[in-house]
Coordinates of C-alpha atoms in Angstrom, one line a residue:
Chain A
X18 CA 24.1 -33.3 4.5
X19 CA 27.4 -32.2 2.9
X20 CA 27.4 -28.7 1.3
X21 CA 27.3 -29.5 -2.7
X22 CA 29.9 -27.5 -4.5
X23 CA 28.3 -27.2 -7.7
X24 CA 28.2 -23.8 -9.7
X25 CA 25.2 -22.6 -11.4
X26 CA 24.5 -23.4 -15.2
X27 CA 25.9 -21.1 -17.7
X28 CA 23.3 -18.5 -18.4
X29 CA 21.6 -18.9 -22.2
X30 CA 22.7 -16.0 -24.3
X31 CA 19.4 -14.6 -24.2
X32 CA 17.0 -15.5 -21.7
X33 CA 13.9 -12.4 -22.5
X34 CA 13.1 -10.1 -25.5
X35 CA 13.7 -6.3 -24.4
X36 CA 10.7 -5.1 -26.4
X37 CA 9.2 -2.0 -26.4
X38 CA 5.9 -1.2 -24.7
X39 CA 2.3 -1.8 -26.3
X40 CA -0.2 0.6 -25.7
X41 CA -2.1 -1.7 -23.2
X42 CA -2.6 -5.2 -22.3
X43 CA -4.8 -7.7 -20.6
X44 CA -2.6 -7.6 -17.5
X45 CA 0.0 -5.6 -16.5
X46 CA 2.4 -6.6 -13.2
X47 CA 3.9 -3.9 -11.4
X48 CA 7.3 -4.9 -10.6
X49 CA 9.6 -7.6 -12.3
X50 CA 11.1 -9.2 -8.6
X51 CA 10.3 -12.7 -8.3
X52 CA 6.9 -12.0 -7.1
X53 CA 6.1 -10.5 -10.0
X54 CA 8.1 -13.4 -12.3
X55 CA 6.2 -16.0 -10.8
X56 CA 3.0 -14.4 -11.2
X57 CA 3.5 -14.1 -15.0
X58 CA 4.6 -17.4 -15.4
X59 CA 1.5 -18.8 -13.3
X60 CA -0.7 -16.1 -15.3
X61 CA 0.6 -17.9 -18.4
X62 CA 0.5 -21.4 -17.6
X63 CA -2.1 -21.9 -15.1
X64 CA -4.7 -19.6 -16.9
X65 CA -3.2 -19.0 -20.4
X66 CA -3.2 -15.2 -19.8
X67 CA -0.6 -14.5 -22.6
X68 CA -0.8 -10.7 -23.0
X69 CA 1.3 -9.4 -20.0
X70 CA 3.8 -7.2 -19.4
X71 CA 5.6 -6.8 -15.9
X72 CA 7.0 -3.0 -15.4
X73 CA 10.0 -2.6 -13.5
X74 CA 11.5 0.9 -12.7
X75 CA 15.2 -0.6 -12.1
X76 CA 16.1 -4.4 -13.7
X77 CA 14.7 -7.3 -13.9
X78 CA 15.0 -9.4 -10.4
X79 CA 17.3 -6.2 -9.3
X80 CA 15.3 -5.2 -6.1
X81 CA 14.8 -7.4 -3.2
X82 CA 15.2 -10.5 -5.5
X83 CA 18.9 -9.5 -5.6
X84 CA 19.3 -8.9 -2.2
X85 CA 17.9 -11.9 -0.4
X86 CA 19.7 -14.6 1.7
X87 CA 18.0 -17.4 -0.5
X88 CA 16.5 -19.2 2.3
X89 CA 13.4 -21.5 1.4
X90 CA 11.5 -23.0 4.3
X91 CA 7.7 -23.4 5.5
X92 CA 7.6 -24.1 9.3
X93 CA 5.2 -21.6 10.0
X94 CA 2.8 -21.8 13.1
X95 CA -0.3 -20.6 11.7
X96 CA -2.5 -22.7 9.8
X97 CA -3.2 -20.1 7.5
X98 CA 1.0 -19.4 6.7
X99 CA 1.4 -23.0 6.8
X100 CA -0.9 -23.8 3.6
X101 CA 0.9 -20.7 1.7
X102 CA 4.6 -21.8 2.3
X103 CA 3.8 -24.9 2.1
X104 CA 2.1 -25.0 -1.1
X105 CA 5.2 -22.6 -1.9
X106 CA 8.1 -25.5 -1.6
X107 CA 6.1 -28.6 -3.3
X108 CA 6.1 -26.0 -6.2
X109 CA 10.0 -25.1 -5.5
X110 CA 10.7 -28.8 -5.8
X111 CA 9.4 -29.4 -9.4
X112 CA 10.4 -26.3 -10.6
X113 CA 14.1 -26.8 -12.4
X114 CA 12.8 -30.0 -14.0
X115 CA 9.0 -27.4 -15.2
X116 CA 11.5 -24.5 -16.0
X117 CA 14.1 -26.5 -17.6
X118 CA 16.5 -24.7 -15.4
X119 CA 18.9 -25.6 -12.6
X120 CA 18.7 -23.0 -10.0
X121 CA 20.6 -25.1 -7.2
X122 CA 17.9 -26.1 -5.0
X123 CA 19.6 -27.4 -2.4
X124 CA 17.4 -29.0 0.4
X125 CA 20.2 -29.1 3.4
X126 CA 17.5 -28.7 6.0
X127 CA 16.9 -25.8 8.1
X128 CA 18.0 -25.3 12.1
X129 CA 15.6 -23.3 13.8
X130 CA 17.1 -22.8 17.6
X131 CA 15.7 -22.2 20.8
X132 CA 17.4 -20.9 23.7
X133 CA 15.4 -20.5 26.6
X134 CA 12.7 -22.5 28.3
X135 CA 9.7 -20.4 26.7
X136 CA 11.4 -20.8 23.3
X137 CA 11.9 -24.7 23.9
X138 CA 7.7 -25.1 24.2
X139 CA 6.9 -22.4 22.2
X140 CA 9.0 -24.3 19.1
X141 CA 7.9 -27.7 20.5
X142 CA 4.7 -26.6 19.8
X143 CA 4.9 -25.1 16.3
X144 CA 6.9 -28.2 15.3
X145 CA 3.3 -30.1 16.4
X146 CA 1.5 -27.7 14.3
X147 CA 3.4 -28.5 11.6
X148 CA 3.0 -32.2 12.1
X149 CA -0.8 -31.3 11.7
X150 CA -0.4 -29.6 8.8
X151 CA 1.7 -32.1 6.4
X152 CA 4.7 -29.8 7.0
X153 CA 7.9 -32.0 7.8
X154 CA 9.2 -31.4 11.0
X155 CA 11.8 -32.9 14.2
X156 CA 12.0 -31.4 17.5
X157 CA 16.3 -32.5 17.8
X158 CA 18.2 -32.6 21.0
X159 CA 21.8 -30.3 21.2
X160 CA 23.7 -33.6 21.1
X161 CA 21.5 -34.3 17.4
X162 CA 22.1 -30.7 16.5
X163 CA 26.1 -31.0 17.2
X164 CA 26.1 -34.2 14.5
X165 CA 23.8 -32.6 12.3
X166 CA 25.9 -28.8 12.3
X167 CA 29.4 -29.5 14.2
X168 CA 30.6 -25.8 13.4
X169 CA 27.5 -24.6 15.8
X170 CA 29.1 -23.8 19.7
X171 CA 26.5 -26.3 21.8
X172 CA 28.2 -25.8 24.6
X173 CA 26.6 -24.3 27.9
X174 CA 29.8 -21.9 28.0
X175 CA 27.7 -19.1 26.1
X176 CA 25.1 -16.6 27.6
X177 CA 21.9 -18.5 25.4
X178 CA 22.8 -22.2 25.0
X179 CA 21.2 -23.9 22.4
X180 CA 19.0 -26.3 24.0
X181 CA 17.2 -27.5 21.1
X182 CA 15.9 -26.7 17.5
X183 CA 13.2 -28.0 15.2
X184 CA 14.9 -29.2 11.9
X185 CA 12.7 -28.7 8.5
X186 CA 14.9 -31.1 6.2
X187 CA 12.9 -30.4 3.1
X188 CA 13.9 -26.8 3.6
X189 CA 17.0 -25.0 2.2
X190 CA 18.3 -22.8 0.2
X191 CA 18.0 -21.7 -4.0
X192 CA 20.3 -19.6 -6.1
X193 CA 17.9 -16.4 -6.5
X194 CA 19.1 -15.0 -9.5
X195 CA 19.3 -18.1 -11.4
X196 CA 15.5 -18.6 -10.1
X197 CA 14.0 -15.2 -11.7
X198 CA 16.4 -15.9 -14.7
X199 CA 14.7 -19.3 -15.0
X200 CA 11.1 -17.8 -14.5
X201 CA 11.6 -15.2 -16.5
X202 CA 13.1 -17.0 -19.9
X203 CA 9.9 -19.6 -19.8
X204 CA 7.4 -16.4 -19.5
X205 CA 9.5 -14.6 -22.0
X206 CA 8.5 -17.9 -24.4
X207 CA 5.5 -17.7 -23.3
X208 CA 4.8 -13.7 -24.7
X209 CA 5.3 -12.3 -21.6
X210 CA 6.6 -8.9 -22.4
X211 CA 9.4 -7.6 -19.6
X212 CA 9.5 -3.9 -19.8
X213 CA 12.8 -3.1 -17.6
X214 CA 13.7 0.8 -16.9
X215 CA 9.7 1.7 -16.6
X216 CA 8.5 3.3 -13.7
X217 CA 5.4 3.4 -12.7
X218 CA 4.3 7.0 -11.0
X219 CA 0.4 6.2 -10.8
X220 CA -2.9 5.1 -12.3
X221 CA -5.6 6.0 -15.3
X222 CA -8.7 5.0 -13.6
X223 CA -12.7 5.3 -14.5
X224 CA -14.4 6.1 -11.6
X225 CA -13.2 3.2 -9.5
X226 CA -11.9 1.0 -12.0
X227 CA -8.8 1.1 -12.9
X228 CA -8.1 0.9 -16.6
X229 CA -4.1 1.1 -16.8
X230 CA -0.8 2.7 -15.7
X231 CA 0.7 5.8 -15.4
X232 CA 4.7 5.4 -16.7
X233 CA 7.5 7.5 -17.1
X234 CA 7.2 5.9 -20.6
X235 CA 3.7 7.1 -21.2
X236 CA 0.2 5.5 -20.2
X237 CA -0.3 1.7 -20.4
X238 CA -3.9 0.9 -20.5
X239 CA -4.7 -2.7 -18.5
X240 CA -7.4 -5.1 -18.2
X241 CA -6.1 -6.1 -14.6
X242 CA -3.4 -4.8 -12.8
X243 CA -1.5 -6.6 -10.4
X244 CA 1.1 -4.6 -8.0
X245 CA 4.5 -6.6 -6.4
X246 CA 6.2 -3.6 -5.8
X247 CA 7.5 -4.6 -2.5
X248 CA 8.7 -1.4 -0.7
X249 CA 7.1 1.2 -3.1
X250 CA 3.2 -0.3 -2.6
X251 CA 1.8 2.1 -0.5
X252 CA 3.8 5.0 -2.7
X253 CA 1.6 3.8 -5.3
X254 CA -1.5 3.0 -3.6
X255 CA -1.3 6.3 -1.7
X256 CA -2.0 7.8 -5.4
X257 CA -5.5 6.2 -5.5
X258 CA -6.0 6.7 -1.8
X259 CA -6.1 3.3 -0.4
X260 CA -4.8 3.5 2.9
X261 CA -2.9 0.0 3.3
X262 CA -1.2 -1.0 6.8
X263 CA 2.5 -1.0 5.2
X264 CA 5.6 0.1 6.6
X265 CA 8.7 0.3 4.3
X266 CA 12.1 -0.4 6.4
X267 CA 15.1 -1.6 5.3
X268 CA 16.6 -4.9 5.7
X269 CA 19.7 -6.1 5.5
X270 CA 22.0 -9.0 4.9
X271 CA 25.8 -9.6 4.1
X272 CA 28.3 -12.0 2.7
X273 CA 31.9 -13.1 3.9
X274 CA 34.6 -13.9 1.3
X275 CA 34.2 -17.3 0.3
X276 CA 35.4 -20.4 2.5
X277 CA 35.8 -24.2 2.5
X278 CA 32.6 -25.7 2.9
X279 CA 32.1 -26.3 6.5
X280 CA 28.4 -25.3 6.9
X281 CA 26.1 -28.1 6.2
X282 CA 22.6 -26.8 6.3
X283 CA 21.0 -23.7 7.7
X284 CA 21.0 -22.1 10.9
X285 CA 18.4 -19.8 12.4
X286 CA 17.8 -18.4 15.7
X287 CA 15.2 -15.9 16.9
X288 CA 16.5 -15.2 20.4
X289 CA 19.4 -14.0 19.1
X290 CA 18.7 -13.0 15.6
X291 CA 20.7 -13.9 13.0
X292 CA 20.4 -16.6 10.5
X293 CA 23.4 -17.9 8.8
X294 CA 24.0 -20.8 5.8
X295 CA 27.1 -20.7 3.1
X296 CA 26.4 -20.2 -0.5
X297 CA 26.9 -22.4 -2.8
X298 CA 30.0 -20.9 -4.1
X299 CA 31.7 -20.5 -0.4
X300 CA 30.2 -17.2 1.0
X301 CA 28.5 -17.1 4.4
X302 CA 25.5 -15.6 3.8
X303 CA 24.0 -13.8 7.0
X304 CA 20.9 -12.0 7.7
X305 CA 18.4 -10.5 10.8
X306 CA 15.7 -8.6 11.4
X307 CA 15.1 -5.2 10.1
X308 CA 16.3 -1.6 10.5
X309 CA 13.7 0.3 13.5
X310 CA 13.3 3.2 11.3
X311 CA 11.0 3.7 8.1
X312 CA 13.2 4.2 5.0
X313 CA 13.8 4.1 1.6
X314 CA 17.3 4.5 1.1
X315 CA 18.1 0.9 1.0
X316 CA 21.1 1.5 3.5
X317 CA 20.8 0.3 6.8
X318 CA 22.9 0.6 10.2
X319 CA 26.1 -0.3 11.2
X320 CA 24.2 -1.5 14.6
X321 CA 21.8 -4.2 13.1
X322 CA 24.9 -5.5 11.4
X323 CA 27.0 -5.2 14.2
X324 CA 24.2 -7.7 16.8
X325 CA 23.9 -9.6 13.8
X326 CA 28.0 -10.4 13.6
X327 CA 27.9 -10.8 17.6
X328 CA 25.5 -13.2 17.5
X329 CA 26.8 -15.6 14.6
X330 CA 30.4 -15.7 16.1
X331 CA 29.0 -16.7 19.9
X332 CA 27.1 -19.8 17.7
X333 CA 29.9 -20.0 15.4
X334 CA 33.1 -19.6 16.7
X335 CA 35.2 -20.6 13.9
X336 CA 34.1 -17.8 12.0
X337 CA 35.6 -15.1 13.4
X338 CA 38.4 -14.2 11.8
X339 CA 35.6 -14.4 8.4
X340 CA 36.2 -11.5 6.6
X341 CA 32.4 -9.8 5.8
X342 CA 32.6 -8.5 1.9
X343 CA 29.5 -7.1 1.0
X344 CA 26.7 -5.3 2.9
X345 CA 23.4 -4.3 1.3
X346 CA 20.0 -3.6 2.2
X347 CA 16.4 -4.0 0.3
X348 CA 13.0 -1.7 1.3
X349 CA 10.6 -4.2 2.6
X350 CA 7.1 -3.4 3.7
X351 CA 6.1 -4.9 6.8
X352 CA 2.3 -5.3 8.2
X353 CA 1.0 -5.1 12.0
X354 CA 0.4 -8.8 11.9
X355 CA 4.0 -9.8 9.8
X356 CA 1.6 -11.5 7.2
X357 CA 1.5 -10.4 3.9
X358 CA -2.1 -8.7 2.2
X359 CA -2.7 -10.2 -1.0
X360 CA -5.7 -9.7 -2.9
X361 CA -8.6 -7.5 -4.4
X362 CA -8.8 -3.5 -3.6
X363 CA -12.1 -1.2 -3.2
X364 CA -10.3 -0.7 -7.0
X365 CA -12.4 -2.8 -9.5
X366 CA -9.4 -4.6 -11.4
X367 CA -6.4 -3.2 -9.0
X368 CA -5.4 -6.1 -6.8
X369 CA -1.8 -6.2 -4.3
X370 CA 0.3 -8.4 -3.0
X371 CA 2.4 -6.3 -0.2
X372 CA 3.8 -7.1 3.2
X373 CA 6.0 -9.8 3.0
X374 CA 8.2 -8.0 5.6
X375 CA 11.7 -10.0 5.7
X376 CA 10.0 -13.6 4.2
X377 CA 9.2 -12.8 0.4
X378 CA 11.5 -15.2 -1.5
X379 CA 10.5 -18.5 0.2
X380 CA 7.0 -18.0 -0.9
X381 CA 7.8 -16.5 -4.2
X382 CA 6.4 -19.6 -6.7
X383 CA 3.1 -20.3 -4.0
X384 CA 2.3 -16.5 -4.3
X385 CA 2.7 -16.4 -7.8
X386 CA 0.5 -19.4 -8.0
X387 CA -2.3 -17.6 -6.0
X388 CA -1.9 -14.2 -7.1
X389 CA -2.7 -14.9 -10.6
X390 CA -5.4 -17.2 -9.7
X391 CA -6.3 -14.4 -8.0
X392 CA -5.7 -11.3 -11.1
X393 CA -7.4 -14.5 -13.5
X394 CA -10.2 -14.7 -11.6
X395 CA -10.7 -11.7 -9.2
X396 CA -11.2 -13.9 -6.8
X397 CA -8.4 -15.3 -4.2
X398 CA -7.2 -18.3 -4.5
X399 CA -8.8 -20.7 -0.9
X400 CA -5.0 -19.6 0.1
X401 CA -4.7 -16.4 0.2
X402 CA -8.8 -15.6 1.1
X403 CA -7.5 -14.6 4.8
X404 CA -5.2 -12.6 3.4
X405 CA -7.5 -9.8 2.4
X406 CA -6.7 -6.0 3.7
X407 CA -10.2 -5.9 5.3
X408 CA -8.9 -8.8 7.8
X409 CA -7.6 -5.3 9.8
X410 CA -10.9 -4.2 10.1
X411 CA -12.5 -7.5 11.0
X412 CA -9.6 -7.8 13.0
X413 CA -9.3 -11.5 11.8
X414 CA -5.0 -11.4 12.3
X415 CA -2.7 -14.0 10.7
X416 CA -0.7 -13.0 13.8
X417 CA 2.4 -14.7 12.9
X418 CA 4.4 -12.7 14.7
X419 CA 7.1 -14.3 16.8
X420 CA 5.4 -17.5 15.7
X421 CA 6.8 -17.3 12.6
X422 CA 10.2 -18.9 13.6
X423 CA 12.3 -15.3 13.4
X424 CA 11.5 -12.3 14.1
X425 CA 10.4 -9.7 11.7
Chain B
X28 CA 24.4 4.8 12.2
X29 CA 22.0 7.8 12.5
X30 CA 23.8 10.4 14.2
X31 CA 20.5 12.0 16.0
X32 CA 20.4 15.1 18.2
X33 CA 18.7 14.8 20.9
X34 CA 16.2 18.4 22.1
X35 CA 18.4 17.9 25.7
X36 CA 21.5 15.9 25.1
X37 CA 22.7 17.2 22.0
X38 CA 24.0 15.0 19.6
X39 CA 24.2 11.1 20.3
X40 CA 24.3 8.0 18.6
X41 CA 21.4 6.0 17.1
X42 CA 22.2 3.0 19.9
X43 CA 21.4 5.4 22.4
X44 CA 17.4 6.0 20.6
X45 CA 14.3 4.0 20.1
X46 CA 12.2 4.4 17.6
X47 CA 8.2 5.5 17.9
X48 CA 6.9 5.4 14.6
X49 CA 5.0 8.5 13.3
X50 CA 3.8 11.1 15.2
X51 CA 1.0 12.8 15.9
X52 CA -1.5 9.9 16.3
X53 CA -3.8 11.0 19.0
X54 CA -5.8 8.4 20.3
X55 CA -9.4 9.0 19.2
X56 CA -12.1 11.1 21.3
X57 CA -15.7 9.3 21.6
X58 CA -14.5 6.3 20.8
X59 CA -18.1 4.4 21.6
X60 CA -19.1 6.1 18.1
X61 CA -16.2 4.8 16.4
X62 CA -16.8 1.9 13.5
X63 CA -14.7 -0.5 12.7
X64 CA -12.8 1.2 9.7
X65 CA -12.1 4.4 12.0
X66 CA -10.5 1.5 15.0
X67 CA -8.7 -0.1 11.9
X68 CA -6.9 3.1 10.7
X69 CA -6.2 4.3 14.5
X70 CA -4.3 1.1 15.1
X71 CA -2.8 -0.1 11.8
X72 CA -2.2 2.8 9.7
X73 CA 0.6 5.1 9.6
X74 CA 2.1 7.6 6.8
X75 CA 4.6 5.4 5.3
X76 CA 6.4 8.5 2.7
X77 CA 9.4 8.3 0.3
X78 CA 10.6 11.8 2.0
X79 CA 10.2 13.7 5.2
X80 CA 8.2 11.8 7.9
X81 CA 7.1 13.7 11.2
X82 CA 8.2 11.0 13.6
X83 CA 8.8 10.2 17.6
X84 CA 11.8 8.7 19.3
X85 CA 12.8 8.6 23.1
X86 CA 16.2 9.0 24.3
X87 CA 16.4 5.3 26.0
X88 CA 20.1 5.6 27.4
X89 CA 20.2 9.6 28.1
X90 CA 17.7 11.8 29.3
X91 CA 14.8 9.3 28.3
X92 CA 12.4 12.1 27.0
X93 CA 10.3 11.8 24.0
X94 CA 10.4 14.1 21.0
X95 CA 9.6 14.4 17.6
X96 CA 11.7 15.0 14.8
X97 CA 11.0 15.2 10.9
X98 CA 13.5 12.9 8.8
X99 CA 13.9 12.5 5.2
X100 CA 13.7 8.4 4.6
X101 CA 14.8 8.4 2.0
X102 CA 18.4 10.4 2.8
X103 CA 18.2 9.7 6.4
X104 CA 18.1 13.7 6.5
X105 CA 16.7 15.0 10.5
X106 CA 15.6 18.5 11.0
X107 CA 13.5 20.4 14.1
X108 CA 13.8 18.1 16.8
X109 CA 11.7 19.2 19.4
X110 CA 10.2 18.6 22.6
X111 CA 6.8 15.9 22.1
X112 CA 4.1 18.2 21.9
X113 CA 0.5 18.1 20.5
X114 CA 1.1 20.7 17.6
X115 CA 2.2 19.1 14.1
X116 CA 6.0 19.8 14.0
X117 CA 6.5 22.3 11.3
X118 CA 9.4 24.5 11.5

């Protein structure tokens, strides 16, 4: 599992029109991440809904897209999170041939460590869930995980030794940008219209249907509207006064100045919280859990960053001298249950998809497959039926918290 | 790093806080008359603003008392901290 050092295809010299806004379409997307991409793609292809336009108040794929640490991976517990990430990667791995695109998915398996006792069974057991579900999975030993990851300290020396980790070898990692580029230039061809520097402040509804969108850049009248506004749902669903069980935190990740390849596949660990894998170009590219607080600013704390960095050099010694370069941080709604809500609203052709917490870019082809299935037909997908809003008043929890392999 | 001033300790660093979430929420009175949409917003539901937030936080490494402050989220901005009392935090 050698790191490839390939670089990404040269962009084309147009990948999407820049047109101006119609006065209303059959559906419009809130939000042109890669949520949002995929949905029009799937809207187009799957359903040949060809009269879209996806809003987005900054740039294209310029939100959490662009500030993601490009894991892909679908180890989940939960039946339920299983079939969605799941359904997620078989799409990943057709899509550069579909989208005539390379995006560098590279399928260097994913290291998910345990630390302690509790962690060894409670891993031992999701990897037999996953073995139930179809999802490719090992339970390997610290002397497998020292062959398969030498860089990682499996020593007993350190406070939490590693004493085992399930290994997902389909998983990986995919250049982002060069993923919403490639979704975005096949929807483009398809008529998808992307409207980029378009806010939208609210709805036009008709009693309680809604009938369009409220922009900066006037009205937009809409068959169906979709939102993938990540952070900024509730700000928008507030308007209409659905009361959705978001929290908006930031989260943040950061990327060392670019090294030799020395990091073969991807290592994550929940007991001590940080998740690191190098780029394709030579960065280390780290992430953790979120920032306590609620907040917008997309700016987190010095003190997630500084656990994160004392956690990756204790299972990666030879990276501390590694300079850190960049720091950023992305406005991610989280739910009580770390599962996201996608689906229909009390709104009559207002549906969401919200909550993906830290874990939106692995999912972001399955979603879009299911959300427009979803916006097509108002109906969910079989996939995303549990993952209505009203499961939090049935109280039917995808509880994939802590079972979900790290932390949200 | 929030620099956050504690009611008692003055100011302190964020590593010394923990964060309650909003505050405010009073756990409902007769709750055997409560239906399932009134349980659901008492446990899952919160204020989740772009701007000032009226929010708890306890002093874990200092004095470990409660209080409520309001904080901008989107500039990080904290004004009134206060004791945790029952009264909406105003000032």
């Amino acid at each position: 599992m050698g790191a490839p050092r390939h670089v990404p295809p040269d962009p084309s010299a147009r990948l999407w029109r820049n047109p101006e806004p119609k006065r209303g379409y059959d559906v419009v997307i809130v939000g042109a991440g890669g949520h949002g991409l995929a949905t029009a793609y799937y809207l187009a292809r799957n359903h040949g809904i060809r009269d879209i336009a996806v809003l987005e108040r900054g740039w294209l794929a310029g939100g959490n897209m662009a500030r993601n640490t490009m894991i892909i991976r679908s180890n989940y517990l939960l039946d339920e999170s299983a079939a969605l990430y799941n359904h997620a990667l078989n799409l990943w791995e057709q899509l550069p041939a579909e989208l005539d695109h390379d995006f560098l998915l590279s399928q260097r398996g994913v290291l998910n460590l345990a630390h302690t006792e509790q962690e060894v069974r409670d891993a031992r057991r999701r990897s037999f869930a996953n073995e139930l579900n179809g999802v490719d999975t090992e339970w390997v030993t610290p002397e497998e995980i020292a062959e398969i990851c030498p860089i990682l300290n499996t020593s007993d020396e350190v406070r939490y030794p590693v004493l085992g980790a399930t290994l997902q070898r389909r998983a990986g990692i995919a250049k982002h940008d060069h993923v919403a580029w490639a979704l975005a230039r096949k929807s483009d061809e398809m008529g998808v219209d992307f409207i980029q520097g378009c806010e939208v402040t609210g709805f036009t509804t008709d009693g309680d249907r809604v009938t369009g969108v409220q922009t900066d850049l006037g009205p937009i009248a809409a068959g169906r509207v979709g939102l993938a506004a990540a952070g900024r749902t509730s700000l928008l669903t507030d308007t209409l006064g659905i009361r959705l069980p978001l929290q908006s935190h930031p989260l943040q990740a950061l990327a060392s100045e670019l090294l030799e390849p020395v990091h073969p596949c991807v290592v994550m660990s929940n007991h001590v919280h940080v998740y690191c894998s190098q780029a394709h170009k030579g960065e280390l590219v780290l992430g953790a859990g979120i920032d306590p607080y609620n907040g917008y600013s997309r700016r987190g704390s010095i003190r997630t960053i500084e656990n994160q960095l004392a956690a990756a050099v204790e299972l990666f010694p030879i990276f501390a001298r590694a300079h850190m370069i960049r720091t950023w941080a992305g406005t991610v709604d989280v739910t009580p249950d770390a599962s996201p809500i996608i689906g229909p609203t009390p709104y009559e052709n207002l549906f969401v998809n919200c909550g993906w917490g830290t874990g939106g870019f692995k999912a972001t082809p399955g979603v879009g497959w299911v959300f427009a299935h979803t916006i097509a037909t108002g109906e969910p997908h079989p996939i995303n039926a549990p993952y209505g809003m009203e499961r939090f008043t049935t109280g039917a929890l995808i509880d994939e918290h802590g079972a979900a392999a790290v932390a949200h | 790093m929030l620099l956050i001033r504690c009611p008692w300790c003055g100011n302190r660093e964020e590593t010394e806080f923990r964060y309650g979430g909003q505050a405010h929420v009073h756990h409902p009175q007769d709750t055997s008359t409560l239906d399932d949409q009134a349980w659901a917003e008492y446990l899952f539901i919160r204020d989740n603003p772009c701007g000032e937030l009226a929010e708890r936080w306890v002093h874990t490494a200092g004095c470990r008392r409660w209080f409520n402050a309001i904080r901008d989220t989107a500039t990080n901005r904290m004004r009134a901290e206060l004791p945790s009392a029952r009264k909406p935090v105003t000032r």
